[in-house]
Coordinates of C-alpha atoms and ligand atoms in Angstrom, one line a residue:
X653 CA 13.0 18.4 -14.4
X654 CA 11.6 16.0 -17.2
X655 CA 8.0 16.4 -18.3
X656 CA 6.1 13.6 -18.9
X657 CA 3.5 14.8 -21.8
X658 CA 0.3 13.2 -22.1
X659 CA -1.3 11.8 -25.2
X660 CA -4.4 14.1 -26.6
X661 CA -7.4 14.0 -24.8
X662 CA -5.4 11.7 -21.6
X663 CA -5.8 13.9 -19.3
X664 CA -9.7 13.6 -17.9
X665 CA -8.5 11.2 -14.9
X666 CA -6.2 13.5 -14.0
X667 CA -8.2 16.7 -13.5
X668 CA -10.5 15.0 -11.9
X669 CA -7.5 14.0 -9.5
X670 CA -7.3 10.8 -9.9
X671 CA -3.4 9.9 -9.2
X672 CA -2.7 7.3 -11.7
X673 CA -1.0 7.6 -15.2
X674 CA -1.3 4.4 -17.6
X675 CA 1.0 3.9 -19.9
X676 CA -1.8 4.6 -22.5
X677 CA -1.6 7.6 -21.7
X678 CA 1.9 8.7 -22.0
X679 CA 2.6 10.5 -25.3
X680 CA 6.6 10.5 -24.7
X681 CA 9.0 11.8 -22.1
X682 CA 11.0 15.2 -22.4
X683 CA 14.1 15.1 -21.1
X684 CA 16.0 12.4 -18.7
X685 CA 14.0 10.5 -15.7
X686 CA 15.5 8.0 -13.3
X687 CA 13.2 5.1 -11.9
X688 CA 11.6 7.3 -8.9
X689 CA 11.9 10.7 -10.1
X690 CA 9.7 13.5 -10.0
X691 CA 8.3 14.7 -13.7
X692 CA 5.9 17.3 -14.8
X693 CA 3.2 15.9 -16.1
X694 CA 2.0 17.9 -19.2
X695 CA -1.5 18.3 -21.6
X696 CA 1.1 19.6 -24.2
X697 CA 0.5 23.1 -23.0
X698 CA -0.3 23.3 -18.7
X699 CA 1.6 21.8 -16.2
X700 CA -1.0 19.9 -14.4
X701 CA 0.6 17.7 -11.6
X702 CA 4.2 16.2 -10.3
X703 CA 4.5 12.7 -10.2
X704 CA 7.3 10.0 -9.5
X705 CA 8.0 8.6 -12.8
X706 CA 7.8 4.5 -12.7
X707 CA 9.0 3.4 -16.1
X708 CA 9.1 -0.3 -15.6
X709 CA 5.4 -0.3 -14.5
X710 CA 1.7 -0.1 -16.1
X711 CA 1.1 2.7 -13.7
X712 CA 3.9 4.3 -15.5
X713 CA 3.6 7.6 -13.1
X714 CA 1.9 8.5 -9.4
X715 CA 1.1 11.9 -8.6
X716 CA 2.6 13.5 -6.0
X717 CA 0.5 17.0 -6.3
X718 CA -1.8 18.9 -8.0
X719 CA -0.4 21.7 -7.7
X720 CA 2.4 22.6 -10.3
X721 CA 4.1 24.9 -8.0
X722 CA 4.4 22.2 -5.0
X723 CA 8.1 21.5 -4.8
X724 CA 8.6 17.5 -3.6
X725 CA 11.3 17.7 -1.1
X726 CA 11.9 16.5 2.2
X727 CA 9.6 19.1 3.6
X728 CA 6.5 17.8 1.4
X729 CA 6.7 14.6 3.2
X730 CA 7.0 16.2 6.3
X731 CA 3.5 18.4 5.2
X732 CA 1.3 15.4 3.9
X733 CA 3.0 12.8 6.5
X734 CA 1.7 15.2 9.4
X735 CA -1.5 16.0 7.7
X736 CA -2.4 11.7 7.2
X737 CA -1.0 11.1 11.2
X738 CA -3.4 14.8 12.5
X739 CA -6.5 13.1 10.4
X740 CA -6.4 10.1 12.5
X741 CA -6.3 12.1 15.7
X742 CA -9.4 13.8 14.5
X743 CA -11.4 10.9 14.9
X744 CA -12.7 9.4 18.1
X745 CA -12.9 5.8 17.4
X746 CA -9.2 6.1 16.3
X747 CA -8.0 7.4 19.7
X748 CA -5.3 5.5 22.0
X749 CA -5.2 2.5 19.8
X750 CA -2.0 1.2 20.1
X751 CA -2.4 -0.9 16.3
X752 CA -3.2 2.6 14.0
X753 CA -2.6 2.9 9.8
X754 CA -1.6 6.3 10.0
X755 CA -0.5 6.6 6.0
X756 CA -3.3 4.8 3.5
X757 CA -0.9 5.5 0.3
X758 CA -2.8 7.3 -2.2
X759 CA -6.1 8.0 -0.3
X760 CA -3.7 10.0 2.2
X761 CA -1.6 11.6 -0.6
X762 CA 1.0 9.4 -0.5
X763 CA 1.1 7.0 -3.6
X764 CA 2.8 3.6 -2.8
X765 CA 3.1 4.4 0.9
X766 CA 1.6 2.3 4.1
X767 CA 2.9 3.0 7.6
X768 CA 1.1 1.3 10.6
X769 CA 2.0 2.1 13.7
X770 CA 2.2 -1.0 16.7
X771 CA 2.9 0.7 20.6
X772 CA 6.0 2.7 19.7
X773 CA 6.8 1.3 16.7
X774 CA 6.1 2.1 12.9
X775 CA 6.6 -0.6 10.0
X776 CA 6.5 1.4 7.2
X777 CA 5.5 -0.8 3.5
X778 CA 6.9 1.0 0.2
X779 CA 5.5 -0.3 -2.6
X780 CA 6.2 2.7 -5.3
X781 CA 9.6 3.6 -7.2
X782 CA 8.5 7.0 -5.9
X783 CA 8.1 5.9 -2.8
X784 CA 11.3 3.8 -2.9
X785 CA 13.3 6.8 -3.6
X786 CA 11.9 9.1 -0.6
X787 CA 12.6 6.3 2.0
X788 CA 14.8 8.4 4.0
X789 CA 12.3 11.8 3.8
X790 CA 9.3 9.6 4.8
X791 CA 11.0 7.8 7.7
X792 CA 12.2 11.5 8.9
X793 CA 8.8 12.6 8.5
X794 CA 7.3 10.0 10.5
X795 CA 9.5 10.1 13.2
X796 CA 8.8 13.3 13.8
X797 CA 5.1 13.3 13.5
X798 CA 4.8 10.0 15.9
X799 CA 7.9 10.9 17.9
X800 CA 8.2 6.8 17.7
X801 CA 12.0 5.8 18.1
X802 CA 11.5 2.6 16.4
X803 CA 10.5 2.4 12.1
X804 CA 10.9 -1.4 10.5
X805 CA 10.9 -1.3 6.7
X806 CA 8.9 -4.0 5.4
X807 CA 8.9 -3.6 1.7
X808 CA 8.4 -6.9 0.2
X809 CA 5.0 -7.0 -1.0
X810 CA 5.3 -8.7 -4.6
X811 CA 3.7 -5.7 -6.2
X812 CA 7.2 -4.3 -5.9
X813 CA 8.2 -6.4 -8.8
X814 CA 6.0 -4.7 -11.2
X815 CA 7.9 -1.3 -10.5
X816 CA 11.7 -3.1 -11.0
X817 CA 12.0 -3.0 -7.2
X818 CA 13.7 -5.6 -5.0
X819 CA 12.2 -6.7 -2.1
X820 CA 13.4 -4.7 1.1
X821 CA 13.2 -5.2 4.5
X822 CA 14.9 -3.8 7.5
X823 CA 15.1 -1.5 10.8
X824 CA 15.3 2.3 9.3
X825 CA 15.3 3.8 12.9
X826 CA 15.9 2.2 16.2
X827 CA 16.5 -1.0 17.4
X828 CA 14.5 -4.2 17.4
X829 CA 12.4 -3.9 20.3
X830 CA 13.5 -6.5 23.3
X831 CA 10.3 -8.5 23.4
X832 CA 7.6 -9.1 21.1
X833 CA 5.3 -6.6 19.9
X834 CA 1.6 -6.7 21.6
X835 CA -1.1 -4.8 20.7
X836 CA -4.7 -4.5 23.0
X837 CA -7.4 -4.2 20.2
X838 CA -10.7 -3.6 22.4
X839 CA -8.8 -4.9 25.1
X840 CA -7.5 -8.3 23.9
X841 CA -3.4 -8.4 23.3
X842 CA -2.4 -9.2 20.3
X843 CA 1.1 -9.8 18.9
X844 CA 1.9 -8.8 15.7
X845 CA 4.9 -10.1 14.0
X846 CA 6.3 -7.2 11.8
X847 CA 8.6 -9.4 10.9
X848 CA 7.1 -12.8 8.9
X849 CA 3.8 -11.9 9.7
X850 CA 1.3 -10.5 7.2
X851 CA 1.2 -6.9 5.4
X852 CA 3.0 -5.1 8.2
X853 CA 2.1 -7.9 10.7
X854 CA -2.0 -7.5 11.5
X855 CA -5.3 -7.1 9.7
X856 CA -5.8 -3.6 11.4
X857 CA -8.3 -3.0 8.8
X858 CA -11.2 -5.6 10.3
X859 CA -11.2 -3.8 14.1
X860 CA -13.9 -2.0 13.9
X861 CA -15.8 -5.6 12.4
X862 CA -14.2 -7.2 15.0
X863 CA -15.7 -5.2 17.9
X864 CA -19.3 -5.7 15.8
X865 CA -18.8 -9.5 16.1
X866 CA -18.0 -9.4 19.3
X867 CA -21.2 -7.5 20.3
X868 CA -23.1 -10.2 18.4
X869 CA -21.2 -13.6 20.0
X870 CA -23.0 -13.5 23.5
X871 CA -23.7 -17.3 23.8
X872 CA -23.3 -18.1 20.6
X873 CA -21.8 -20.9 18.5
X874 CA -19.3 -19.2 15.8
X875 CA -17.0 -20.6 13.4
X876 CA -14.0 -18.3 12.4
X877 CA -13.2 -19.3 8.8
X878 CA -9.2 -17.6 7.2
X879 CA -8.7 -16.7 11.1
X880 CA -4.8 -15.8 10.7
X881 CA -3.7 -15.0 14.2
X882 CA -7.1 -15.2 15.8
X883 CA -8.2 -11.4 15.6
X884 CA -12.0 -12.5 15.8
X885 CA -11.5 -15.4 17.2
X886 CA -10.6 -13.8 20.4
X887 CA -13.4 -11.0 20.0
X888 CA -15.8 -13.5 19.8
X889 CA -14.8 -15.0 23.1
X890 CA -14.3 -11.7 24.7
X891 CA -17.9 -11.3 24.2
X892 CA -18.7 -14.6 25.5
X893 CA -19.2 -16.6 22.7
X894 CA -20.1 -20.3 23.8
X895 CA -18.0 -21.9 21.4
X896 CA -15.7 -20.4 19.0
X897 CA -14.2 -22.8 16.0
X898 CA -11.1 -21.3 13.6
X899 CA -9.9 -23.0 10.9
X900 CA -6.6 -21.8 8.7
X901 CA -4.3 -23.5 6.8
X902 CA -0.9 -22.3 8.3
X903 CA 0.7 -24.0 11.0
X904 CA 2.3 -20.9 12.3
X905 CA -0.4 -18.5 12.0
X906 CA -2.1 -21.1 14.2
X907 CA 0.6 -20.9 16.8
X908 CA 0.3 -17.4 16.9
X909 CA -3.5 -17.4 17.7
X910 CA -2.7 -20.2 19.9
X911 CA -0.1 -18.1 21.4
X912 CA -2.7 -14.9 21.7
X913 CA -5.1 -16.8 23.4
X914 CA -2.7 -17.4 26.3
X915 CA -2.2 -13.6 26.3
X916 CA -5.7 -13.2 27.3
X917 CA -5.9 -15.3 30.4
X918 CA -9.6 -13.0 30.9
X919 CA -11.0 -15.3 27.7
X920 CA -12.0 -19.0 28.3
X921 CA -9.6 -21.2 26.7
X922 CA -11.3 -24.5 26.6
X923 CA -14.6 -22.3 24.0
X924 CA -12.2 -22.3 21.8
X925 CA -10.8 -24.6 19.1
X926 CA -8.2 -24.0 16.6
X927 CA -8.2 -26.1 13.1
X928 CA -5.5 -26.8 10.4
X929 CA -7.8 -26.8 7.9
X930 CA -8.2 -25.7 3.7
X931 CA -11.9 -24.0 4.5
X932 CA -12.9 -24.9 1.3
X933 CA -12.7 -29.0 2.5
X934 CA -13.6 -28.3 6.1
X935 CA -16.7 -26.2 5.6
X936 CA -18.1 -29.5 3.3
X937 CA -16.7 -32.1 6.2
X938 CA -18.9 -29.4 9.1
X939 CA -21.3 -29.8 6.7
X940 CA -21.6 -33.8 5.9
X941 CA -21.3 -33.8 9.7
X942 CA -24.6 -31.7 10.3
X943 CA -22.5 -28.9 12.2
X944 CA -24.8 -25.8 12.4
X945 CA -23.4 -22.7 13.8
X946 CA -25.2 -19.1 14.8
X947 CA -22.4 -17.3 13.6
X948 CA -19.8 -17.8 10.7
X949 CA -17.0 -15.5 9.7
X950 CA -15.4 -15.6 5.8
X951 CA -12.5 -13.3 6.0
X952 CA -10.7 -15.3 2.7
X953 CA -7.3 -13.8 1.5
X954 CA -7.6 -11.7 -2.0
X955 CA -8.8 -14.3 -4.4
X956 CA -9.0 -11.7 -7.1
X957 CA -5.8 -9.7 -7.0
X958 CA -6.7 -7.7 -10.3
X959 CA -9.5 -7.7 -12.8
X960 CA -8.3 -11.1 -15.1
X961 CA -8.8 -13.3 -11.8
X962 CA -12.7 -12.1 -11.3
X963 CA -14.1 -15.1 -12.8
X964 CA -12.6 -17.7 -10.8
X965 CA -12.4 -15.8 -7.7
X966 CA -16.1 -15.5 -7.5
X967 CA -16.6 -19.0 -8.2
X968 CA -14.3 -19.3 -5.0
X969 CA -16.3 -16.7 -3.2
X970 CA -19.7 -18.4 -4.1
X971 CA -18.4 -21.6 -2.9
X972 CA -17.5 -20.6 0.6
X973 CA -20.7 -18.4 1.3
X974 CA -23.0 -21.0 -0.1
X975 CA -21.1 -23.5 2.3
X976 CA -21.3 -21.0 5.2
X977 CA -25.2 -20.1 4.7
X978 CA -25.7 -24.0 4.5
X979 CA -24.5 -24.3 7.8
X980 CA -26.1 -21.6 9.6
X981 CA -28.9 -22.2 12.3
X982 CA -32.3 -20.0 11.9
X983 CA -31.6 -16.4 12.5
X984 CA -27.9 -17.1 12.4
X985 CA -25.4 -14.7 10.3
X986 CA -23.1 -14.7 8.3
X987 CA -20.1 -12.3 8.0
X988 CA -18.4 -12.0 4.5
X989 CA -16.0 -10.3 2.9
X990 CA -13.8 -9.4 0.3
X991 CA -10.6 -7.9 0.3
X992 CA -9.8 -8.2 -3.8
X993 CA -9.4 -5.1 -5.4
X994 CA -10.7 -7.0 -8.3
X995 CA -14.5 -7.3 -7.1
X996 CA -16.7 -4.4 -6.4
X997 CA -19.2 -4.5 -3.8
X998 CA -22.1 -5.0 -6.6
X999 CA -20.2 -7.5 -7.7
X1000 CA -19.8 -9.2 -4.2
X1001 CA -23.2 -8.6 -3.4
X1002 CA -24.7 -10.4 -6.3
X1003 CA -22.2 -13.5 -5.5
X1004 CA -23.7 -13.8 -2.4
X1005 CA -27.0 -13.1 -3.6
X1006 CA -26.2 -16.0 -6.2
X1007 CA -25.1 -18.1 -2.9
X1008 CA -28.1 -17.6 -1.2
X1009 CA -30.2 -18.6 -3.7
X1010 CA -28.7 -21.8 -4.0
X1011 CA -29.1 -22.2 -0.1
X1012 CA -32.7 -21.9 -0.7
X1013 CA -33.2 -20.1 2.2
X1014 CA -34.2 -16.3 2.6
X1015 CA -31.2 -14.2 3.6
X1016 CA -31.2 -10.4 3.9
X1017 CA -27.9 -7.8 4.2
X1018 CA -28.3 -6.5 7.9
X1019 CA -25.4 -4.4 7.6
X1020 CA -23.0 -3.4 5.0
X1021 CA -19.3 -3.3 6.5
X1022 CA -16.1 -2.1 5.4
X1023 CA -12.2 -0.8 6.7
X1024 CA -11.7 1.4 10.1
X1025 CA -10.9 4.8 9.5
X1026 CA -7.8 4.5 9.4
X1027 CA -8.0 3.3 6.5
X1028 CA -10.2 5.9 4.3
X1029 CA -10.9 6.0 0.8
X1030 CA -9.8 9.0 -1.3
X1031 CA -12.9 10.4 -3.2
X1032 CA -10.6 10.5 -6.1
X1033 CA -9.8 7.0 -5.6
X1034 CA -12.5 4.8 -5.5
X1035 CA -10.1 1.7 -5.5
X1036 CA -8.8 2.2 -2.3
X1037 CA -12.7 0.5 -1.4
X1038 CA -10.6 -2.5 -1.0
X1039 CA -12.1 -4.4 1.6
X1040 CA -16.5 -5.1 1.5
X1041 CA -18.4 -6.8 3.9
X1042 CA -21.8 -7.6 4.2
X1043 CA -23.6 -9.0 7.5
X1044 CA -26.5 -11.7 6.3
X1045 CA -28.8 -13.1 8.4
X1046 CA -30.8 -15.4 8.1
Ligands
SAH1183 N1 -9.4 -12.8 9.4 C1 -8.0 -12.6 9.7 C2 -7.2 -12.3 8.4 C3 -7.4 -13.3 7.3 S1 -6.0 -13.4 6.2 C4 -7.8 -11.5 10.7 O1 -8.8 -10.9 11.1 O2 -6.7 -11.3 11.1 C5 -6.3 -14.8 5.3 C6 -5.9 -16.1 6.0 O3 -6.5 -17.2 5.2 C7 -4.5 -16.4 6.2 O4 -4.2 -16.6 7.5 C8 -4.2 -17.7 5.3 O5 -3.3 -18.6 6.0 C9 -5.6 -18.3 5.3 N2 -5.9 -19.1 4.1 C10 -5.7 -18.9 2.8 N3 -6.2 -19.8 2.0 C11 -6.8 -20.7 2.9 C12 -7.6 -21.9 2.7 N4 -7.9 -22.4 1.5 N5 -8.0 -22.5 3.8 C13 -7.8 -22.1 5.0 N6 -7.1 -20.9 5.3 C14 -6.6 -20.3 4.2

């Protein structure tokens, strides 16, 4: 096995467990690697991890272990894919929903791996030449930890690019099921297209935020901004929202919130109102019309991917909450998020702090919000914090 030895002095992140090693911090490679393989990663002197060596990116190797005696074979995946799928039994808010992540790649161990599991079917998302290269261990070990029939690769996230990896996509296991695939999440269906849709098909990250806005629609104007496929939307109705506005700017995702509602012939159909929109235009339009609103939801897509888009994401991110403050009614809140691995919550807090300000109203954080459980954050690995919320009211 090749050992990948670190520069002098390179190796602080690492025994403090943190799974990534930069390029900066590779002294030189002893021995042969192929994109994918496992290396021992080296002070010079101690074997202190294995890792999948990834020459063509920054992140030029992901740790597979700690522990220099761990072989990474077939039946490693088989340990850490069990251990990810057990946690997720362990926790009660998890339990008997049918949309579940049950790997969270490196806060679950499992660098540049995401499986979510939809009824009886996993899609699995590889975004690692590590993980590439244990595609057939990690569907074997998912299968048997699910017992689902069914696993759909869908491994074309562009981050592959940066690790010299095609885009892949494709049934592993099984056959395509005969229907479409619906998920209840609190009780409303859901289809999820693991096909075109986003990520693996569904935000399953925003259910437990969902379920919160739901709570807080009871008569209630709201306004769903970046609504997707209508996840709150649909909450909001289901807790009797009196009128629900969603604006997005793609047609299909539209159709497919559209589509949802009829799935949920329980909701009232004529609360709610669907708009092709940029949220950006619409929330100025709402606002030269005098629109007010009890509750507004920002759910926006990453608009700072990494760390050299901060600057004009938050300019984007100031812009929508100062919109959505402006059109809030007395006491009304607003719930905001980011999902860019780029922006911290301090970061996020003081851009809506900033946005407040130039409301000119007095707006306090009721509640701070963040992923479901499935979707935890290694200690290790404080950028798997991806997605921050905050709940302002007014
Ligand atoms: N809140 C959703 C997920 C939002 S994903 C859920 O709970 O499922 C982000 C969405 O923003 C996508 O559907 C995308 O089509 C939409 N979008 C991106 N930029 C937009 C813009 N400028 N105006 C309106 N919608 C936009």
């Amino acid at each position: 096995m090749a050992q990948l030895i670190l520069r002098r002095g390179r190796d602080k992140s690492l025994r403090r467990r943190h799974p990534w090693i930069f390029e900066g911090s590779v002294d030189h490679l002893e021995g042969r690697a192929r994109p994918g393989d496992t290396v021992e990663v080296s002070d010079g002197q101690k074997i202190l991890a294995k890792a999948a060596w990834s020459p063509a990116s920054q992140i030029r190797a992901r740790v597979w272990s700690f522990d220099a005696d761990e072989i990474i074979d077939d039946v490693f995946f088989k340990r850490r894919v069990a251990a990810a799928v057990a946690r997720r039994q362990t926790l009660p808010e998890l339990a008997g929903q049918d949309g579940l992540r049950l790997i969270h790649a490196e806060s679950d161990g499992l660098p540049g791996i995401i499986a979510d599991q939809y009824g009886d079917t996993v899609v699995v998302q590889l975004t690692s030449a590590g993980a590439d290269k244990w595609r057939e261990a990690i569907a074997n070990a998912l299968q048997k930890a699910t017992g689902c029939t069914r696993i759909y690769e869908r491994s074309d996230s562009e981050v592959r690019a940066r690790e010299g990896l095609e885009p892949v996509s494709g049934w592993l296991r099984g056959e395509p099921p005969a229907g479409d695939i619906v998920i209840a999440e609190h009780g409303v269906n859901m289809r999820v297209d693991i096909v075109t849709g986003h990520k693996t098909g569904f935000y399953l990250d925003q259910r437990d935020n969902r379920l919160l806005l739901r709570q807080l629609s009871a008569g209630k104007r709201v306004l769903n901004c970046f609504c997707y496929t209508g996840g709150f939307s649909l909450q909001a109705l289901a807790g009797d929202a009196a009128q629900v506005i969603s604006i997005d700017s793609s047609e299909p995702a539209l159709a497919t919130a559209r589509a949802n509602l009829a799935l949920n012939p329980q909701l009232d159909a004529s609360r709610a109102e669907w708009r092709n929109a940029n949220v950006f235009e619409e929330l100025r339009r709402l606002r030269d019309a005098e629109e007010r609103f009890d509750l507004i939801v920002l759910d926006p897509p990453k608009f700072a991917p990494s760390a050299s888009h901060v600057e004009k994401a938050a300019r984007a991110y100031k812009d929508i909450n100062l919109s959505g403050l402006r059109l809030l009614n007395p006491g009304g809140m607003l719930m905001t998020y980011s999902c860019s691995g780029g922006i911290g919550i301090e970061l996020f807090q003081d851009i809506v702090a900033g946005a407040a300000l130039d409301a000119g109203g007095d707006a306090r954080i009721v509640k701070r919000l963040q992923g479901a459980a499935d979707h935890p954050v290694a200690l290790a690995f404080p950028e798997g914090e991806y997605l921050k919320g905050l709940l302002v009211q007014c």
